[in-house]
Amino acid sequence: MSQIGEQVYFGITDYVMLAAMLGFSLGIGIFFAIRGNKTKTKFEYLLGSRQMGALPVALSLFATFHSAISLLGTPAEVYTYGTMIVYSTIVPSLSFLFMTVTSVPLFYPLKLTSVNEYLERRYNSKFVRILGTFLGIISSMSYMTISLLSPGLALQTVAGLPLWLSIVVIGLIGTFYTTIGGLKSVIWTDVFQTFIIFGGIIVILVKGSYDSGGIENVMKVAADNGRMIFDDIRIDPRVRHTVWDQSIGGFVYWASSGFSQSTVQRISSVKSPQQANGVFFLSVPLAFLYKTVLILSGLVLVAYFFVMECDPLAAGYVTNANQLMPYFVMLTLGFLPGLPGIYIATIFSGALSTLSSGLNSLAANTVEDFLSHCLTKKSEATVTFITKIIVSIYGLGIIGLAYLLREFSGPVTQLTYSAISAASAPLTGLFFFGAAFPQAEVVGGLFGISVGLAVNIWLTLGSFMYGARAPRLPLGTTVGCSSANTTSAWAVARNVSSAATSPSTGISGIMRSTTKTITYFRTDKEFSLYDLSYSWSPVIGVTVTVIAGLFGSVIYRTLSKSPVTSDPALLFPWAKRLWCIKDIALDSSKEINVTKGDQELAVITSLKSYSS
C-alpha cells in the first residue's frame, strides 16, 4: 500500500484491465452492428424494434443517469459537506414510482420516437416541438460534456492519465459503438457497464472499510468529525442542503428525467406497458443501492484520511475534492496490480454509458424533429445511414466541447445539477402543464416556458457570478503528512480557516480549528436570491413554468373566448379523473371538448370561476 503523499502511477496491468473493459464494450457494439445488418431500419436502430426486455432496459436506464459524475462527486460531497445528501438515496426511488403513473401511461400508448412529438400534438404547434428539442439538446449536451470531462480531470492529476487520452478514448469508443450498433448496442453495453460499476464501487467500499478499521469505526470517525448530519431542517432556502431541498428538489430533479428523450426512448423500446412499468420498479432498488454505497464510500474517505491524520486537500496532494476518490483508490488498491485499473474502468464505464445513451437520443431528436420532412421520401437504409452520421457528428462535438472546458473545477454534482436544471426544469414544466391541465394551450405554454427559462437562467447565472459560496466542513489535520509538505499544508489550512471565519462568507464561526466543525449561514445575513441553494433550481423552474402557463392560458381563453379542448390521450390518467374527463378513444390528431359528466364545460374565464 502506498503512503499518503507518495506519487501514485498507473501500471501496465491497470492499463490491461482498462483496455479489456473498453474492448468488450466495443465488441458489443460490433456484434449488434453485424447482427442487425439485415434490418437497416430507423425503427430498429433507434427503438430496438420495440422488442427489448424490462431488465436490460432498467439496467441501461440506471447507467444512463448514474454517470461518472456521481461516482466522483457523491463521495467528494460527503467528504466536504457531510451526509445531508443521504436523502438523495430515497428520492430517485420515489421518482421512479411516480413515473409509473405519469410517463408510462402518457407516453407508451403514443408510440413515440421523439418525446417532443408529444409537445406538437398537445399544443398543436410545430414551434413548441422545435423549442422543446432545442432545450433538450442543450441540456443533454451539457450533461454529456461534464460526464466526459470530469473523470478525465480527476484522473489526470491523480493517476497521471493525460486529459486528452481520457476524453478522446472514451469519446471515440462510445461514439463508434453507438454509431454502428444503435439502441440495442447502447442498452446491452450499458448492462455490461452497470455490472462493472457495481463491482468497482463495492470492491472499494469493502477494501476501504477494512483499511479504516471496519464499518463501525468508519461511522464513529465520521460522526466525531462532523460528517454525520441528517437533521438539518432549517427553512432558510440559502442553506446548501436541508431535509426540504434534498427531498423536494431532489424529487423534482429526478422526476424530470421521466420526460427526457433517453427515458421515453427506453419506455418505447419494450414490448408492453407492463414491462415499461417494470423498468421503473427494477430501477428503485438499483438507485437505492448505488447511492447508499457511494455515500458509505464518502464516509470511508473521511475515516481513512482523518485516522491517518493527513488530509490530501489540506496537504495539497490533490487540488480538487473530485480527485479524492481516485487518489484514495490508487493508495489503497495499488498493492495488487490491476485493481486500480478496475476502478478506472468503473469511471470510464460511467462516462461511456452516459455518452452512448445521450448520442443515441440526440440523433433521434435531430432526425425526427428537425429532418423528418426532408427524409420522408428516403429509403429506410438511407435514413438509418444519415442517423449514424448524425451520431458521429454529435460524438465528435462532445469530445471537442469537453476538451475546450478542461479548466473546469468545482463540485461536479452541483454544477451538473444547476446546468441541467436551468434548461430542463422549464421544459419539464411545459410537459407537466400540458399533461395535467386540460386548460393548457399554445399561447399559455409558450408564455409559461419563456418565464420559466428567464427566471431559471437568471438565478443560475446570478448564483455563479454573485452568490455566496457555501463553506465546506473544516479540513482534517496534516500532522501525519510527510514533512516536505508541511509548510504548504498548513498554508492551505490557514487559508481555509480564515476564509471560513470571514464575515463576507456569511458563516457564524468555527467550533474547532481542524475537525469536528460544523459551519452555518448567519441568520442575520441580508437575503439574496443569488444565495438560494442549487437544489431548489428544478422546483423553481417547473413551478414558475406551470403557474405562468396556467395564467397565460386563462387570460388568452378569456380574451379569445375559445373553449377548453383537449385530447384525453394526451393527459395523465389521474388528471382525467381529476377533471372528470371521459377517456374516449379517438384519433390523436383530433381534439374534443372537455366534458364534465354529460355536460360540456363552459368557457373557463378564470380558475376561480371554474372551481366554484
Coordinates of C-alpha atoms in Angstrom, one line a residue:
M1 CA 0.0 0.0 0.0
S2 CA 1.4 3.4 -0.9
Q3 CA 1.8 6.2 1.7
I4 CA -0.2 9.4 1.6
G5 CA 1.8 11.9 -0.3
E6 CA 3.7 9.4 -2.5
Q7 CA 3.3 9.8 -6.2
V8 CA 1.0 7.1 -7.5
Y9 CA 1.0 5.7 -11.0
F10 CA -1.0 3.6 -13.3
G11 CA 0.8 0.3 -14.0
I12 CA 0.8 -2.0 -17.1
T13 CA -1.7 -4.4 -15.5
D14 CA -4.0 -1.5 -14.8
Y15 CA -3.9 -0.4 -18.5
V16 CA -4.6 -4.0 -19.5
M17 CA -7.7 -4.2 -17.3
L18 CA -8.9 -0.9 -18.6
A19 CA -8.3 -1.9 -22.2
A20 CA -10.2 -5.2 -21.6
M21 CA -13.3 -3.3 -20.4
L22 CA -13.1 -0.9 -23.4
G23 CA -12.5 -3.7 -25.8
F24 CA -15.5 -5.7 -24.5
S25 CA -17.8 -2.6 -24.8
L26 CA -16.6 -2.1 -28.3
G27 CA -17.2 -5.7 -29.1
I28 CA -20.8 -5.5 -28.0
G29 CA -21.3 -2.6 -30.5
I30 CA -19.7 -4.5 -33.3
F31 CA -21.8 -7.6 -32.5
F32 CA -25.1 -5.8 -32.8
A33 CA -24.0 -4.0 -35.9
I34 CA -23.3 -7.3 -37.6
R35 CA -26.4 -9.0 -36.2
G36 CA -28.7 -6.2 -37.3
N37 CA -27.1 -5.7 -40.7
K38 CA -30.1 -7.3 -42.4
T39 CA -32.7 -4.9 -41.0
K40 CA -31.4 -1.5 -41.7
T41 CA -34.4 0.5 -40.4
K42 CA -34.6 3.6 -38.3
F43 CA -37.2 1.8 -36.2
E44 CA -34.7 -0.9 -35.1
Y45 CA -31.8 1.5 -34.9
L46 CA -33.5 4.0 -32.5
L47 CA -36.0 1.8 -30.7
G48 CA -34.7 -1.8 -30.9
S49 CA -37.8 -2.8 -32.8
R50 CA -39.8 -2.3 -29.6
Q51 CA -38.7 -5.8 -28.5
M52 CA -36.4 -5.1 -25.6
G53 CA -36.9 -6.7 -22.1
A54 CA -37.6 -4.8 -18.9
L55 CA -34.4 -5.9 -17.1
P56 CA -31.8 -4.8 -19.7
V57 CA -33.7 -1.6 -20.2
A58 CA -33.8 -0.9 -16.5
L59 CA -30.0 -1.5 -16.2
S60 CA -29.5 0.8 -19.2
L61 CA -31.6 3.5 -17.7
F62 CA -29.7 3.2 -14.5
A63 CA -26.3 3.5 -16.3
T64 CA -27.6 6.5 -18.3
F65 CA -28.5 8.7 -15.3
H66 CA -25.8 7.5 -12.9
S67 CA -22.6 8.6 -14.6
A68 CA -19.0 9.2 -13.7
I69 CA -20.2 12.5 -12.2
S70 CA -21.9 10.7 -9.3
L71 CA -19.0 8.2 -9.0
L72 CA -16.6 11.0 -8.3
G73 CA -19.0 13.7 -6.9
T74 CA -21.0 11.9 -4.3
P75 CA -18.1 10.7 -2.2
A76 CA -16.5 14.1 -2.5
E77 CA -19.8 15.7 -1.5
V78 CA -19.9 13.6 1.7
Y79 CA -16.3 14.3 2.5
T80 CA -16.6 18.1 2.1
Y81 CA -20.2 18.8 3.1
G82 CA -21.5 15.8 5.1
T83 CA -24.3 13.3 4.8
M84 CA -27.3 15.5 4.2
I85 CA -27.1 14.3 0.7
V86 CA -28.3 10.9 2.1
Y87 CA -31.9 11.9 1.2
S88 CA -30.8 11.6 -2.4
T89 CA -30.9 7.8 -1.8
I90 CA -34.7 7.9 -1.3
V91 CA -36.0 10.5 -3.8
P92 CA -34.8 8.7 -7.0
S93 CA -36.8 5.7 -6.0
L94 CA -39.9 7.7 -5.3
S95 CA -39.4 9.5 -8.6
F96 CA -39.3 6.2 -10.5
L97 CA -42.5 5.1 -8.8
F98 CA -44.0 8.5 -9.9
M99 CA -43.1 7.8 -13.5
T100 CA -45.3 4.7 -13.5
V101 CA -48.3 6.9 -13.1
T102 CA -47.1 9.7 -15.3
S103 CA -44.5 8.9 -18.0
V104 CA -45.5 5.3 -18.8
P105 CA -49.3 5.7 -19.2
L106 CA -48.8 9.0 -21.0
F107 CA -46.0 8.2 -23.5
Y108 CA -46.2 4.4 -24.1
P109 CA -49.6 4.3 -25.9
L110 CA -48.5 7.2 -28.1
K111 CA -45.6 5.0 -29.6
L112 CA -43.2 8.0 -29.8
T113 CA -39.7 8.0 -31.2
S114 CA -39.0 11.6 -30.1
V115 CA -40.5 12.8 -26.9
N116 CA -41.1 16.2 -28.5
E117 CA -43.7 14.7 -30.8
Y118 CA -45.9 14.9 -27.7
L119 CA -45.4 18.7 -27.5
E120 CA -46.5 19.2 -31.1
R121 CA -49.6 17.1 -30.6
R122 CA -50.6 18.6 -27.2
Y123 CA -50.1 22.2 -28.1
N124 CA -50.8 21.8 -31.8
S125 CA -47.7 23.8 -32.6
K126 CA -44.5 22.8 -34.6
F127 CA -42.7 25.7 -33.0
V128 CA -43.3 24.3 -29.4
R129 CA -41.9 21.0 -30.6
I130 CA -38.8 22.6 -32.0
L131 CA -38.3 24.7 -28.9
G132 CA -38.5 21.6 -26.8
T133 CA -36.0 19.8 -29.0
F134 CA -33.6 22.7 -28.7
L135 CA -33.8 22.9 -25.0
G136 CA -33.4 19.1 -24.7
I137 CA -30.3 19.1 -26.8
I138 CA -28.8 21.9 -24.7
S139 CA -29.5 20.0 -21.5
S140 CA -28.2 16.7 -22.9
M141 CA -25.0 18.1 -24.3
S142 CA -24.3 19.9 -21.0
Y143 CA -24.7 16.7 -19.1
M144 CA -22.7 14.6 -21.6
T145 CA -19.8 17.2 -21.7
I146 CA -19.4 17.3 -17.9
S147 CA -19.7 13.5 -17.8
L148 CA -16.9 13.1 -20.3
L149 CA -14.7 15.8 -18.8
S150 CA -14.9 15.3 -15.0
P151 CA -13.3 11.8 -14.9
G152 CA -10.5 13.0 -17.2
L153 CA -9.7 15.9 -14.9
A154 CA -9.7 13.8 -11.8
L155 CA -7.5 11.0 -13.3
Q156 CA -5.1 13.4 -15.0
T157 CA -3.8 14.7 -11.6
V158 CA -4.2 11.5 -9.5
A159 CA -3.3 8.7 -11.9
G160 CA -1.2 10.5 -14.4
L161 CA -3.5 9.8 -17.3
P162 CA -3.3 12.6 -19.9
L163 CA -6.6 14.5 -20.1
W164 CA -6.7 14.2 -23.9
L165 CA -6.3 10.5 -23.6
S166 CA -9.3 10.1 -21.3
I167 CA -11.5 12.4 -23.3
V168 CA -10.6 11.0 -26.7
V169 CA -10.6 7.3 -25.8
I170 CA -14.0 7.4 -24.0
G171 CA -15.4 9.8 -26.7
L172 CA -14.3 7.8 -29.7
I173 CA -15.2 4.4 -28.4
G174 CA -18.6 5.5 -27.2
T175 CA -19.3 7.2 -30.4
F176 CA -18.1 4.3 -32.5
Y177 CA -20.2 1.5 -30.9
T178 CA -23.3 3.8 -30.7
T179 CA -22.9 4.7 -34.4
I180 CA -22.7 1.2 -35.7
G181 CA -24.9 -0.7 -33.2
G182 CA -27.8 1.7 -32.4
L183 CA -30.1 1.4 -29.3
K184 CA -29.6 -2.3 -28.9
S185 CA -25.8 -1.8 -28.7
V186 CA -26.3 1.0 -26.2
I187 CA -28.6 -1.0 -24.0
W188 CA -26.5 -4.2 -23.8
T189 CA -23.3 -2.2 -23.4
D190 CA -25.0 -0.4 -20.5
V191 CA -25.9 -3.7 -19.0
F192 CA -22.2 -4.8 -19.0
Q193 CA -21.0 -1.4 -17.7
T194 CA -23.6 -1.5 -14.9
F195 CA -22.0 -4.7 -13.6
I196 CA -18.6 -3.1 -13.9
I197 CA -19.8 0.0 -11.9
F198 CA -21.4 -2.0 -9.1
G199 CA -18.4 -4.4 -8.9
G200 CA -16.0 -1.5 -8.7
I201 CA -17.7 0.6 -6.1
I202 CA -18.4 -2.5 -3.9
V203 CA -14.7 -3.5 -4.0
I204 CA -13.7 0.0 -3.0
L205 CA -16.2 0.1 -0.1
V206 CA -15.1 -3.3 1.3
K207 CA -11.4 -2.7 1.0
G208 CA -11.7 0.9 2.2
S209 CA -13.8 -0.2 5.2
Y210 CA -11.2 -2.8 6.1
D211 CA -8.3 -0.4 5.9
S212 CA -10.3 2.1 8.1
G213 CA -11.0 -0.4 10.9
G214 CA -14.3 -1.7 9.9
I215 CA -17.7 -0.1 9.1
E216 CA -18.4 0.7 12.8
N217 CA -15.1 2.6 13.1
V218 CA -15.9 4.4 9.8
M219 CA -19.2 5.6 11.3
K220 CA -17.6 6.6 14.6
V221 CA -14.8 8.7 12.9
A222 CA -17.2 10.3 10.6
A223 CA -19.5 11.3 13.4
D224 CA -16.7 12.5 15.6
N225 CA -15.5 14.8 12.8
G226 CA -18.9 16.3 12.0
R227 CA -19.7 14.5 8.8
M228 CA -22.8 12.6 10.0
I229 CA -25.5 15.2 9.5
F230 CA -29.1 14.1 9.0
D231 CA -31.3 16.6 10.8
D232 CA -30.8 20.0 9.2
I233 CA -34.5 21.1 9.0
R234 CA -33.9 24.8 8.7
I235 CA -36.3 26.5 6.3
D236 CA -33.7 29.0 5.1
P237 CA -33.6 28.3 1.3
R238 CA -30.0 29.5 1.2
V239 CA -28.7 26.6 3.2
R240 CA -26.9 24.3 0.7
H241 CA -28.5 21.0 1.9
T242 CA -31.5 20.6 4.2
V243 CA -34.2 17.9 4.5
W244 CA -36.5 20.1 2.5
D245 CA -34.4 21.0 -0.5
Q246 CA -32.9 17.5 -0.8
S247 CA -36.3 15.8 -0.6
I248 CA -38.4 18.2 -2.7
G249 CA -35.7 19.5 -5.0
G250 CA -34.3 16.0 -5.5
F251 CA -37.7 14.5 -6.2
V252 CA -38.5 17.1 -8.9
Y253 CA -35.0 16.8 -10.4
W254 CA -35.3 13.0 -10.8
A255 CA -38.9 13.2 -11.8
S256 CA -37.8 15.5 -14.7
S257 CA -35.9 12.6 -16.2
G258 CA -39.2 10.9 -16.9
F259 CA -39.8 13.5 -19.6
S260 CA -36.4 13.2 -21.2
Q261 CA -35.6 11.7 -24.6
S262 CA -33.5 8.9 -23.1
T263 CA -36.2 7.8 -20.8
V264 CA -39.1 7.9 -23.3
Q265 CA -36.9 6.2 -25.9
R266 CA -36.5 3.3 -23.4
I267 CA -40.1 3.3 -22.5
S268 CA -40.9 2.9 -26.2
S269 CA -38.4 0.1 -26.7
V270 CA -40.0 -2.5 -24.5
K271 CA -42.8 -4.9 -25.5
S272 CA -45.7 -3.8 -23.3
P273 CA -46.8 -1.1 -20.8
Q274 CA -46.4 -3.7 -18.1
Q275 CA -42.8 -4.1 -19.0
A276 CA -42.4 -0.3 -19.1
N277 CA -43.6 -0.1 -15.5
G278 CA -41.3 -3.0 -14.7
V279 CA -38.3 -0.9 -15.9
F280 CA -39.0 1.7 -13.2
F281 CA -39.9 -0.9 -10.5
L282 CA -36.5 -2.5 -11.1
S283 CA -34.8 0.9 -11.1
V284 CA -35.9 1.5 -7.5
P285 CA -33.5 -0.9 -5.7
L286 CA -30.7 -0.2 -8.2
A287 CA -30.8 3.5 -7.5
F288 CA -31.1 3.0 -3.7
L289 CA -28.2 0.5 -3.5
Y290 CA -26.0 2.7 -5.7
K291 CA -26.5 5.9 -3.8
T292 CA -26.1 4.1 -0.4
V293 CA -22.7 2.5 -1.5
L294 CA -21.4 5.9 -2.7
I295 CA -22.4 7.7 0.5
L296 CA -20.7 5.0 2.5
S297 CA -17.7 5.3 0.3
G298 CA -17.6 9.1 1.2
L299 CA -17.6 8.2 4.9
V300 CA -14.8 5.7 4.2
L301 CA -12.7 8.6 2.7
V302 CA -13.3 10.6 5.9
A303 CA -12.3 7.8 8.2
Y304 CA -9.2 6.8 6.3
F305 CA -7.7 10.2 5.8
F306 CA -8.7 11.5 9.2
V307 CA -7.3 8.4 11.1
M308 CA -4.1 8.8 9.1
E309 CA -4.0 12.4 10.2
C310 CA -3.2 13.6 6.6
D311 CA -6.0 15.3 4.7
P312 CA -4.9 15.3 1.0
L313 CA -6.9 18.5 0.3
A314 CA -5.2 20.4 3.2
A315 CA -1.8 19.0 2.3
G316 CA -2.1 19.9 -1.3
Y317 CA -1.7 16.4 -2.6
V318 CA -5.0 16.9 -4.6
T319 CA -6.3 20.2 -5.7
N320 CA -10.0 19.4 -6.0
A321 CA -12.4 17.3 -3.9
N322 CA -13.4 15.4 -7.1
Q323 CA -9.9 13.8 -7.1
L324 CA -10.3 12.4 -3.6
M325 CA -11.8 9.0 -4.5
P326 CA -9.4 8.2 -7.4
Y327 CA -6.5 9.2 -5.1
F328 CA -7.8 7.0 -2.3
V329 CA -8.1 4.1 -4.7
M330 CA -4.6 4.5 -6.0
L331 CA -3.3 4.5 -2.4
T332 CA -5.3 1.5 -1.1
L333 CA -5.7 -0.7 -4.1
G334 CA -2.3 -0.3 -5.6
F335 CA -0.9 -3.2 -3.6
L336 CA -2.4 -5.6 -6.2
P337 CA -1.7 -4.7 -9.8
G338 CA -4.9 -4.4 -11.8
L339 CA -7.2 -3.3 -9.0
P340 CA -6.7 0.4 -9.7
G341 CA -7.4 -0.4 -13.4
I342 CA -10.8 -1.9 -12.4
Y343 CA -11.7 1.3 -10.6
I344 CA -10.6 3.4 -13.6
A345 CA -12.7 1.0 -15.7
T346 CA -15.6 1.8 -13.4
I347 CA -15.2 5.5 -14.0
F348 CA -14.9 5.0 -17.8
S349 CA -18.0 2.8 -17.8
G350 CA -20.0 5.5 -16.1
A351 CA -18.8 8.1 -18.7
L352 CA -19.3 5.7 -21.6
S353 CA -22.9 4.8 -20.7
T354 CA -23.9 8.4 -20.4
L355 CA -22.2 9.4 -23.6
S356 CA -23.7 6.5 -25.7
S357 CA -27.2 6.9 -24.4
G358 CA -27.0 10.7 -25.0
L359 CA -25.7 10.3 -28.5
N360 CA -28.5 7.9 -29.5
S361 CA -31.1 10.2 -28.0
L362 CA -29.7 13.3 -29.7
A363 CA -29.8 11.5 -33.1
A364 CA -33.4 10.5 -32.5
N365 CA -34.3 14.1 -31.7
T366 CA -32.5 15.5 -34.7
V367 CA -33.9 13.0 -37.3
E368 CA -37.4 13.1 -36.0
D369 CA -37.8 16.8 -35.1
F370 CA -35.5 18.7 -37.5
L371 CA -35.1 16.4 -40.5
S372 CA -38.3 14.4 -40.8
H373 CA -39.8 16.5 -43.6
C374 CA -36.6 16.1 -45.6
L375 CA -36.4 12.3 -45.1
T376 CA -39.9 11.3 -45.8
K377 CA -39.1 10.1 -49.4
K378 CA -35.8 8.5 -48.5
S379 CA -35.4 4.7 -48.1
E380 CA -35.0 3.2 -44.6
A381 CA -31.4 2.3 -45.3
T382 CA -30.6 5.9 -46.3
V383 CA -32.4 7.3 -43.2
T384 CA -30.5 4.9 -40.9
F385 CA -27.2 5.9 -42.6
I386 CA -27.9 9.6 -42.1
T387 CA -28.8 8.9 -38.4
K388 CA -25.5 7.2 -37.9
I389 CA -23.7 10.2 -39.4
I390 CA -25.5 12.4 -37.0
V391 CA -24.4 10.3 -34.1
S392 CA -20.8 10.6 -35.2
I393 CA -21.1 14.4 -35.6
Y394 CA -22.6 14.8 -32.1
G395 CA -19.9 12.5 -30.7
L396 CA -17.0 14.5 -32.1
G397 CA -18.7 17.7 -31.0
I398 CA -19.0 16.5 -27.4
I399 CA -15.3 15.5 -27.4
G400 CA -14.4 19.0 -28.6
L401 CA -16.5 20.7 -26.0
A402 CA -15.1 18.6 -23.2
Y403 CA -11.6 19.5 -24.1
L404 CA -12.4 23.2 -24.5
L405 CA -13.8 23.2 -20.9
R406 CA -10.7 21.5 -19.5
E407 CA -10.1 24.3 -17.0
F408 CA -13.3 23.3 -15.1
S409 CA -13.1 22.9 -11.3
G410 CA -15.6 22.7 -8.6
P411 CA -18.2 20.3 -7.2
V412 CA -19.4 18.3 -10.2
T413 CA -22.7 17.3 -8.6
Q414 CA -23.7 20.9 -8.0
L415 CA -22.5 22.1 -11.4
T416 CA -24.3 19.3 -13.2
Y417 CA -27.5 19.8 -11.2
S418 CA -27.5 23.6 -11.9
A419 CA -26.6 23.4 -15.6
I420 CA -29.2 20.7 -16.4
S421 CA -32.0 22.3 -14.3
A422 CA -31.6 25.7 -16.0
A423 CA -33.0 24.3 -19.3
S424 CA -34.6 21.0 -18.4
A425 CA -36.8 22.2 -15.5
P426 CA -38.8 24.7 -17.5
L427 CA -39.1 22.0 -20.3
T428 CA -40.4 19.5 -17.7
G429 CA -42.9 22.2 -16.6
L430 CA -44.1 22.5 -20.1
F431 CA -44.7 18.7 -20.4
F432 CA -46.4 18.6 -17.0
F433 CA -48.5 21.6 -17.7
G434 CA -49.8 20.0 -20.9
A435 CA -50.4 16.6 -19.4
A436 CA -52.0 17.7 -16.1
F437 CA -54.2 20.7 -17.2
P438 CA -56.7 20.5 -20.0
Q439 CA -56.7 24.3 -19.9
A440 CA -53.2 24.3 -21.4
E441 CA -52.9 25.7 -24.9
V442 CA -50.0 27.1 -27.1
V443 CA -50.1 30.7 -26.0
G444 CA -50.1 29.9 -22.3
G445 CA -47.5 27.2 -22.8
L446 CA -45.1 29.5 -24.6
F447 CA -45.6 32.2 -22.0
G448 CA -45.0 29.7 -19.2
I449 CA -41.8 28.3 -20.6
S450 CA -40.5 31.7 -21.5
V451 CA -41.0 33.0 -18.0
G452 CA -39.6 29.7 -16.5
L453 CA -36.5 29.9 -18.6
A454 CA -35.9 33.6 -17.9
V455 CA -36.2 33.0 -14.1
N456 CA -34.1 29.9 -14.0
I457 CA -31.3 31.2 -16.2
W458 CA -31.2 34.5 -14.3
L459 CA -30.9 32.7 -11.0
T460 CA -28.4 30.2 -12.2
L461 CA -26.1 32.8 -13.7
G462 CA -26.6 35.1 -10.8
S463 CA -25.7 32.4 -8.4
F464 CA -22.5 31.5 -10.1
M465 CA -21.5 35.2 -10.5
Y466 CA -22.6 36.8 -7.3
G467 CA -23.9 34.1 -4.9
A468 CA -22.2 33.4 -1.7
R469 CA -20.4 30.1 -1.8
A470 CA -21.4 27.5 0.8
P471 CA -18.5 26.7 3.0
R472 CA -17.0 23.3 3.3
L473 CA -16.7 21.5 6.5
P474 CA -13.3 22.0 8.0
L475 CA -10.4 20.0 6.6
G476 CA -8.6 17.4 8.6
T477 CA -5.2 17.8 10.1
T478 CA -1.9 17.3 8.2
V479 CA 0.4 16.3 11.1
G480 CA 0.6 12.8 9.7
C481 CA 1.8 14.0 6.3
S482 CA 5.4 14.0 5.1
S483 CA 7.5 16.9 6.4
A484 CA 8.2 18.0 2.9
N485 CA 4.6 19.2 2.5
T486 CA 4.1 20.6 6.0
T487 CA 4.5 24.3 5.0
S488 CA 2.2 24.2 2.1
A489 CA -0.3 22.1 4.0
W490 CA -0.6 24.5 6.9
A491 CA -0.7 27.4 4.5
V492 CA -3.7 25.8 2.8
A493 CA -5.3 25.1 6.2
R494 CA -4.8 28.7 7.3
N495 CA -6.4 30.0 4.1
V496 CA -9.4 27.7 4.6
S497 CA -9.7 28.7 8.2
S498 CA -9.5 32.5 7.5
A499 CA -12.0 32.2 4.6
A500 CA -14.4 30.2 6.8
T501 CA -14.4 32.8 9.6
S502 CA -14.6 35.8 7.3
P503 CA -17.8 37.8 7.7
S504 CA -18.2 38.0 3.9
T505 CA -18.9 34.3 3.7
G506 CA -21.9 34.5 6.0
I507 CA -20.6 31.9 8.4
S508 CA -21.1 32.1 12.1
G509 CA -17.7 30.7 13.0
I510 CA -15.6 27.7 13.6
M511 CA -16.1 25.4 16.6
R512 CA -12.7 23.9 16.3
S513 CA -9.6 24.7 14.2
T514 CA -9.2 21.4 12.5
T515 CA -12.0 18.8 12.7
K516 CA -15.4 18.2 14.4
T517 CA -16.5 21.5 12.9
I518 CA -19.9 22.3 11.5
T519 CA -20.5 25.7 9.9
Y520 CA -23.7 27.6 9.4
F521 CA -25.0 30.5 7.5
R522 CA -25.6 33.6 9.5
T523 CA -29.3 34.0 10.0
D524 CA -29.0 37.8 10.0
K525 CA -27.3 37.9 6.6
E526 CA -29.2 40.0 4.1
F527 CA -31.4 37.7 1.9
S528 CA -30.4 37.4 -1.7
L529 CA -32.0 35.2 -4.4
Y530 CA -28.5 34.5 -5.7
D531 CA -27.7 32.7 -2.4
L532 CA -30.5 30.2 -2.9
S533 CA -29.4 26.6 -2.7
Y534 CA -28.9 25.0 -6.1
S535 CA -31.2 22.2 -5.0
W536 CA -34.2 24.5 -5.4
S537 CA -33.5 25.2 -9.1
P538 CA -35.6 22.4 -10.6
V539 CA -38.5 23.2 -8.3
I540 CA -38.4 26.9 -9.3
G541 CA -38.2 26.1 -13.0
V542 CA -41.1 23.7 -13.0
T543 CA -43.3 25.7 -10.7
V544 CA -42.8 29.0 -12.4
T545 CA -43.5 27.5 -15.8
V546 CA -46.7 25.7 -14.8
I547 CA -48.1 28.8 -12.9
A548 CA -47.2 31.2 -15.7
G549 CA -48.6 28.8 -18.3
L550 CA -51.8 28.4 -16.5
F551 CA -52.2 32.2 -16.0
G552 CA -51.4 32.8 -19.7
S553 CA -53.8 30.2 -20.9
V554 CA -56.7 31.5 -18.7
I555 CA -56.1 35.1 -19.9
Y556 CA -55.9 34.0 -23.5
R557 CA -59.1 31.9 -23.4
T558 CA -60.9 34.7 -21.6
L559 CA -59.9 37.3 -24.3
S560 CA -60.4 35.0 -27.2
K561 CA -63.5 33.2 -25.8
S562 CA -62.2 29.9 -27.1
P563 CA -63.5 26.7 -25.4
V564 CA -61.3 24.4 -23.5
T565 CA -60.4 21.5 -25.8
S566 CA -58.1 18.6 -25.2
D567 CA -57.4 15.1 -26.4
P568 CA -57.8 12.7 -23.4
A569 CA -54.9 10.6 -24.8
L570 CA -52.6 13.5 -24.1
L571 CA -53.4 13.8 -20.4
F572 CA -52.2 11.9 -17.4
P573 CA -54.8 9.2 -16.3
W574 CA -55.1 10.8 -12.9
A575 CA -55.6 14.2 -14.5
K576 CA -58.5 12.9 -16.5
R577 CA -60.1 11.6 -13.3
L578 CA -59.4 14.9 -11.5
W579 CA -61.0 17.0 -14.2
C580 CA -63.8 14.4 -14.8
I581 CA -62.8 13.9 -18.5
K582 CA -64.2 11.0 -20.4
D583 CA -61.5 8.7 -21.7
I584 CA -62.7 8.4 -25.2
A585 CA -60.6 6.5 -27.7
L586 CA -60.1 8.7 -30.7
D587 CA -57.6 9.7 -33.3
S588 CA -54.7 11.5 -31.5
S589 CA -54.6 14.2 -34.2
K590 CA -58.1 15.4 -33.2
E591 CA -59.3 17.4 -30.2
I592 CA -62.6 17.2 -28.3
N593 CA -64.4 19.5 -26.0
V594 CA -63.6 18.7 -22.4
T595 CA -66.8 17.4 -20.7
K596 CA -67.7 17.1 -17.0
G597 CA -70.2 14.3 -16.6
D598 CA -72.6 14.6 -19.5
Q599 CA -72.4 18.3 -19.8
E600 CA -70.0 20.4 -21.7
L601 CA -67.8 22.6 -19.6
A602 CA -68.5 26.3 -20.0
V603 CA -65.7 28.5 -21.3
I604 CA -63.2 28.9 -18.4
T605 CA -62.8 32.6 -17.8
S606 CA -60.8 32.2 -14.6
L607 CA -59.6 29.4 -12.3
K608 CA -61.8 30.8 -9.6
S609 CA -64.9 30.6 -11.7
Y610 CA -64.1 27.0 -12.7
S611 CA -63.5 25.9 -9.1
S612 CA -66.8 27.5 -8.0

